[in-house]
Coordinates of N, CA and C in Angstrom, one line a residue:
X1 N -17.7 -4.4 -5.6 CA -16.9 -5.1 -4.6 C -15.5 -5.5 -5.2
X2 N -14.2 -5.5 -4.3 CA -13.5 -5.8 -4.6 C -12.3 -6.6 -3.6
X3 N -11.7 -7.9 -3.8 CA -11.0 -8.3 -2.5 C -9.7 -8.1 -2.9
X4 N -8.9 -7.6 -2.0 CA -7.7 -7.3 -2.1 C -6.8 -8.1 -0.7
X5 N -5.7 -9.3 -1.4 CA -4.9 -9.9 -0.8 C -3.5 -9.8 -0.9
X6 N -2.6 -9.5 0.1 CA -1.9 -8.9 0.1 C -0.5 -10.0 -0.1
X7 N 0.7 -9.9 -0.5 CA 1.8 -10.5 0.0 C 3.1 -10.1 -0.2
X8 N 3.8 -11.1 -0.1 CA 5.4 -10.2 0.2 C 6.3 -9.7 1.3
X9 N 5.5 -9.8 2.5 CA 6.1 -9.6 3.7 C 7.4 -10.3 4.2
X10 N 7.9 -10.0 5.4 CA 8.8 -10.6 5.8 C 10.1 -10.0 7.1
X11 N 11.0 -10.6 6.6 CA 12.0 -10.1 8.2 C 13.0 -9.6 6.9
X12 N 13.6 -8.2 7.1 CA 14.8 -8.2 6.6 C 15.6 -7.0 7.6
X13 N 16.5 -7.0 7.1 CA 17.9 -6.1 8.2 C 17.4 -4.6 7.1
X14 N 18.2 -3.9 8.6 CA 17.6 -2.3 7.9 C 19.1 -1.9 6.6
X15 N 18.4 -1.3 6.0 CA 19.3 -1.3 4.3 C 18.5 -2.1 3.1
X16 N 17.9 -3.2 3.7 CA 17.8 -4.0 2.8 C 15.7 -3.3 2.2
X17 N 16.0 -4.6 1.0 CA 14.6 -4.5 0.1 C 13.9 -5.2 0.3
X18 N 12.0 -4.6 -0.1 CA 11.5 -5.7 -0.1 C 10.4 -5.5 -0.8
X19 N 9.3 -6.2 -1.7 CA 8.5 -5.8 -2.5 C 6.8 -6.1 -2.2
X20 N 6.1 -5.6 -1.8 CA 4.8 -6.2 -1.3 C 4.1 -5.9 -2.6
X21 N 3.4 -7.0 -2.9 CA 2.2 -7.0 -3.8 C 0.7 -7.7 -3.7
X22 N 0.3 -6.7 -3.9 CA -1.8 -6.6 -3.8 C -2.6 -7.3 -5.1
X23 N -3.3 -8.1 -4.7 CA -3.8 -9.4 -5.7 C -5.1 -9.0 -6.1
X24 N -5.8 -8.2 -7.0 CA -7.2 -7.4 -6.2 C -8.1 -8.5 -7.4
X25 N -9.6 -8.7 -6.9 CA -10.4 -9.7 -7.3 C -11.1 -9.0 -8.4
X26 N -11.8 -9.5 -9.2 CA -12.7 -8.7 -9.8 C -12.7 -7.9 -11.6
X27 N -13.5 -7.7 -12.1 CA -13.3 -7.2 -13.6 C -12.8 -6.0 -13.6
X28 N -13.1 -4.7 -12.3 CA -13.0 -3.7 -12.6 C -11.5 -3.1 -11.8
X29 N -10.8 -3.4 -12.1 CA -10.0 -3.2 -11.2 C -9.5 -1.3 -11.6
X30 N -9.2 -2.1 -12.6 CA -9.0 0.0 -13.1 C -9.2 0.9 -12.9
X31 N -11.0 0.6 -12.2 CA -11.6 1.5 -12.2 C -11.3 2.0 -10.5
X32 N -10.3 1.7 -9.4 CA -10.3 1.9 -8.4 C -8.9 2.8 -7.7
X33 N -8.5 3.8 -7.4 CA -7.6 4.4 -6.4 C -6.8 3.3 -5.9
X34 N -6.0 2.7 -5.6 CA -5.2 2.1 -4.7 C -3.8 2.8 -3.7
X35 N -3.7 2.2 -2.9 CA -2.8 2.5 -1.9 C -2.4 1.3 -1.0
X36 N -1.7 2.2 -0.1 CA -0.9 1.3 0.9 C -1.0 1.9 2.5
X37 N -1.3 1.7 3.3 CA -1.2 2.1 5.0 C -0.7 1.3 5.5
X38 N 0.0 1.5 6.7 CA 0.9 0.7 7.5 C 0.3 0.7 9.2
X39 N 0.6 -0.3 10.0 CA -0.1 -0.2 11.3 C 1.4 -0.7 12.4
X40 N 1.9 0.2 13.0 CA 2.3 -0.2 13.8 C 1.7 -1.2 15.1
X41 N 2.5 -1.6 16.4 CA 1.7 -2.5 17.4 C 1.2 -0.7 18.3
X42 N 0.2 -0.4 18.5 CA -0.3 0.2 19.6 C -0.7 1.7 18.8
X43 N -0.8 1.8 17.8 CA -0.3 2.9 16.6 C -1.6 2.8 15.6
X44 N -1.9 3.8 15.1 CA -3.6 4.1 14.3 C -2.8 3.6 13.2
X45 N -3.6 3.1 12.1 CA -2.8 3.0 10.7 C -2.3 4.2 9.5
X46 N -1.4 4.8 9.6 CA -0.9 6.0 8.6 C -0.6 5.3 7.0
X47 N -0.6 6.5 6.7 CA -1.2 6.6 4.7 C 0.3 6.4 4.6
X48 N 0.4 5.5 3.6 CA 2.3 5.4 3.1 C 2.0 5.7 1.8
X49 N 1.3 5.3 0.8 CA 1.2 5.7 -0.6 C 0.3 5.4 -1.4
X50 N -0.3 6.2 -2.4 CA -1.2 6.3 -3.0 C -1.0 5.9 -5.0
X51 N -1.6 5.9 -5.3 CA -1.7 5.6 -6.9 C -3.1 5.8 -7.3
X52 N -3.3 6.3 -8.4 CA -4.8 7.2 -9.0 C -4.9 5.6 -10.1
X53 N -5.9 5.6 -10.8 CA -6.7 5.0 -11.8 C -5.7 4.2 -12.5
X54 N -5.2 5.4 -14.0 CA -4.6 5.2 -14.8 C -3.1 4.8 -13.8
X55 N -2.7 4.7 -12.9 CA -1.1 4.9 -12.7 C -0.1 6.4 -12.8
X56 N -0.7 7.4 -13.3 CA -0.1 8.5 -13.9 C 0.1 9.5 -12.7
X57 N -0.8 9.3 -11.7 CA -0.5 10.4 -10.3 C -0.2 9.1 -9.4
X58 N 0.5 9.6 -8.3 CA 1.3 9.1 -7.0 C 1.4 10.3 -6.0
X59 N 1.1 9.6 -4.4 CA 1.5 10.2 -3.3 C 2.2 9.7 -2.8
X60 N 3.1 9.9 -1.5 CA 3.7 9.5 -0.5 C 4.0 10.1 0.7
X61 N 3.6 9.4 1.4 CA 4.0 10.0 2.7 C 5.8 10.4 3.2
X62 N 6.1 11.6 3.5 CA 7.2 12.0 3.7 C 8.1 11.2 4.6
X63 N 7.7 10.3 5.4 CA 8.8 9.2 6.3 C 9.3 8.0 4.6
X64 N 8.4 7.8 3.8 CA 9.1 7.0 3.1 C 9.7 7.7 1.6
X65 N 9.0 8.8 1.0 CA 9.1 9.2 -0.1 C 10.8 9.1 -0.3
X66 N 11.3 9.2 -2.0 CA 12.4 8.2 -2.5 C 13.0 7.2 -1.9
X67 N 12.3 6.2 -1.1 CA 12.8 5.3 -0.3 C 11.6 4.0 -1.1
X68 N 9.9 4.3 -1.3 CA 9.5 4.0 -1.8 C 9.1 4.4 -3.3
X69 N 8.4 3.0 -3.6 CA 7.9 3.4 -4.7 C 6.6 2.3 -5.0
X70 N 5.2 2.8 -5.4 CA 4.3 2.7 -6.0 C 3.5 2.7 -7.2
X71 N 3.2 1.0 -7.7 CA 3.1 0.8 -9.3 C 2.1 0.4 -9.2
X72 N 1.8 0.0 -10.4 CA 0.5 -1.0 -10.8 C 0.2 -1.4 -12.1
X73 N -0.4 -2.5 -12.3 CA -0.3 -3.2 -13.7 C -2.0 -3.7 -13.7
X74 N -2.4 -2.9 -14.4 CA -3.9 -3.5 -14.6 C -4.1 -4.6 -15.3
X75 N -3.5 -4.7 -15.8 CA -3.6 -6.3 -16.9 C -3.5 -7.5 -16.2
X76 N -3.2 -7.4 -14.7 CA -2.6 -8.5 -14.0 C -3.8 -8.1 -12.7
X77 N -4.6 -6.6 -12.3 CA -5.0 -6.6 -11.7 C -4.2 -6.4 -10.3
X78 N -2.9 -5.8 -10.2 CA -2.1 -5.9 -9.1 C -1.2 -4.3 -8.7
X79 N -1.3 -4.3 -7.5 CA 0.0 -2.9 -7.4 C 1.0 -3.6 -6.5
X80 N 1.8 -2.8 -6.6 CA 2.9 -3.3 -5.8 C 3.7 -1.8 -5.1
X81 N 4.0 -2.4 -3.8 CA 5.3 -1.8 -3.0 C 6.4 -1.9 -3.1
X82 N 7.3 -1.2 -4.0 CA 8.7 -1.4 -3.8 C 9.6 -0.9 -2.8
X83 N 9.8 -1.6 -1.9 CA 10.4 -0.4 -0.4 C 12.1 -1.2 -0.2
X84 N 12.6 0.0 -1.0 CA 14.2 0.2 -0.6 C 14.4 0.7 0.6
X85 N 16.2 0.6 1.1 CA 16.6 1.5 2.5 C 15.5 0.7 3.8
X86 N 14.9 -0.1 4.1 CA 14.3 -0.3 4.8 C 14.7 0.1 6.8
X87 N 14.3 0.3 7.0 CA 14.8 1.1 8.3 C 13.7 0.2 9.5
X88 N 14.2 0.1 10.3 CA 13.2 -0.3 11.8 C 12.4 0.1 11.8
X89 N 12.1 1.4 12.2 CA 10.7 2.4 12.0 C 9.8 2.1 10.9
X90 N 10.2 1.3 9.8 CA 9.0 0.7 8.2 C 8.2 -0.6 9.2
X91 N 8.5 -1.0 10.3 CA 8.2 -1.9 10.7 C 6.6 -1.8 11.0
X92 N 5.8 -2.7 10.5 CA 4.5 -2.8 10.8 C 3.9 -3.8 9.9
X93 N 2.2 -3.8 10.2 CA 1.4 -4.5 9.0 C 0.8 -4.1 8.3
X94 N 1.5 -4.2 6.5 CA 1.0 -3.1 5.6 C 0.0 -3.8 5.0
X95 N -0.9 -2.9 4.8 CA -2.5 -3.2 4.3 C -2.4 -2.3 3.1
X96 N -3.2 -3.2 1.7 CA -3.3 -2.6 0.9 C -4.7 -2.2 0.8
X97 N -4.9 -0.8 -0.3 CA -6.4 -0.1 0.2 C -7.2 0.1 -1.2
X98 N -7.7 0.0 -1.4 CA -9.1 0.6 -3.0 C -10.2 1.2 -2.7
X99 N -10.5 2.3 -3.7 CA -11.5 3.3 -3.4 C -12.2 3.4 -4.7
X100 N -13.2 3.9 -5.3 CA -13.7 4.5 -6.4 C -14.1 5.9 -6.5
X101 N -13.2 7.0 -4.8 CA -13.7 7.9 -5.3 C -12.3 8.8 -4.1
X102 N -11.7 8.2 -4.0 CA -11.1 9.0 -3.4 C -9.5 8.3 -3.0
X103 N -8.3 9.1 -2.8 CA -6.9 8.9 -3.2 C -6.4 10.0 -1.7
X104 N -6.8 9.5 -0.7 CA -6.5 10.6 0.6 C -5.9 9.8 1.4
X105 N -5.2 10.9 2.6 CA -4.4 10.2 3.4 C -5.1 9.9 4.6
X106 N -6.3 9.6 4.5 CA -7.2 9.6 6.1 C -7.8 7.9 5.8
X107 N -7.5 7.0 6.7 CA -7.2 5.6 6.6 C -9.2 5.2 6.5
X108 N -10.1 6.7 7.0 CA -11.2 5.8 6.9 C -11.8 6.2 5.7
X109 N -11.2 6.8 4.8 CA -12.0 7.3 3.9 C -11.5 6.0 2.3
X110 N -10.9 4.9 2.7 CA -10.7 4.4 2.0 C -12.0 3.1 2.1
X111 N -12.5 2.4 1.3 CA -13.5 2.0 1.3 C -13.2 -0.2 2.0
X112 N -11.9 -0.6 1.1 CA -12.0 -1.8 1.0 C -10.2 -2.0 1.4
X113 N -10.2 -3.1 2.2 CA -9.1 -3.3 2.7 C -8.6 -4.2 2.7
X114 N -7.3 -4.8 2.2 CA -6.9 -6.5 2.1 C -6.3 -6.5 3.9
X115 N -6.1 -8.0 3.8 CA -5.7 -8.4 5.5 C -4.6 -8.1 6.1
X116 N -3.6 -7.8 5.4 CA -2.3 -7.0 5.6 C -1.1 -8.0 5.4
X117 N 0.0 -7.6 5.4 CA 1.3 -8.3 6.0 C 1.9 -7.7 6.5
X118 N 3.2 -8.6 7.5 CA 3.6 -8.3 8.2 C 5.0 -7.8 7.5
X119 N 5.9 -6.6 7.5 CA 7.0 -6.4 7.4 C 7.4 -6.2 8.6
X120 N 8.8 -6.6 8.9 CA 9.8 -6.8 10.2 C 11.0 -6.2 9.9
X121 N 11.7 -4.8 10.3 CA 12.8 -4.6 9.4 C 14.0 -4.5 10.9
X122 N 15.1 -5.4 10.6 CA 16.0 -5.5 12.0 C 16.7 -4.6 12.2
X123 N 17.3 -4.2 13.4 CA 19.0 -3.3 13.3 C 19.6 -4.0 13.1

């Protein structure tokens, strides 16, 4: 088991940055896939980015790729979202995700979900 609590959210104008970071519980954290999905209002939740075990492989979904970026620090137990260029369309509640067996872009195949935050991005 593992809880994952999200934060970092907020309101910013489109251009600007913002950095979401995932607080995950537990001894094993290393041992888990992490990512990030986003939920628009009325909208299924889509895959924005992925990270494997070690940190060494990364995905991204093509609306954000070089706009984001996805890290992680095991020592601290934490990944984080770095999201430059923020555009209106980033707007939703990003939920961070952990797996022990799989790094995919299909929102049910992820096992454990933190509560999300809210990013707001203005014109």
């Amino acid at each position: 088991q593992v809880q994952l609590v999200e934060s970092g959210g907020g309101l910013v104008q489109a251009g600007g940055s913002l950095r979401l970071s995932c607080e995950a519980s537990g001894r094993t954290f290393s041992m888990y896939n992490m990512g990030w999905f986003r939920q628009a209002p009325g909208k299924e939740r889509d895959f924005v980015t992925a990270i494997n075990r070690s940190g060494g492989l990364t995905s991204y979904a093509d609306s954000v790729k070089g706009r984001f970026t996805i890290s992680r620090d095991n020592a601290k137990n934490t990944v984080y979202l770095q999201m430059n260029t923020l555009k209106p369309e980033d707007t939703a509640v990003y939920y961070c995700v952990a797996d022990l067996a799989t790094m995919t872009r299909h929102a049910y195949q992820w096992d454990y979900w933190g509560q999300g935050t809210q990013v707001t991005v203005s014109s």
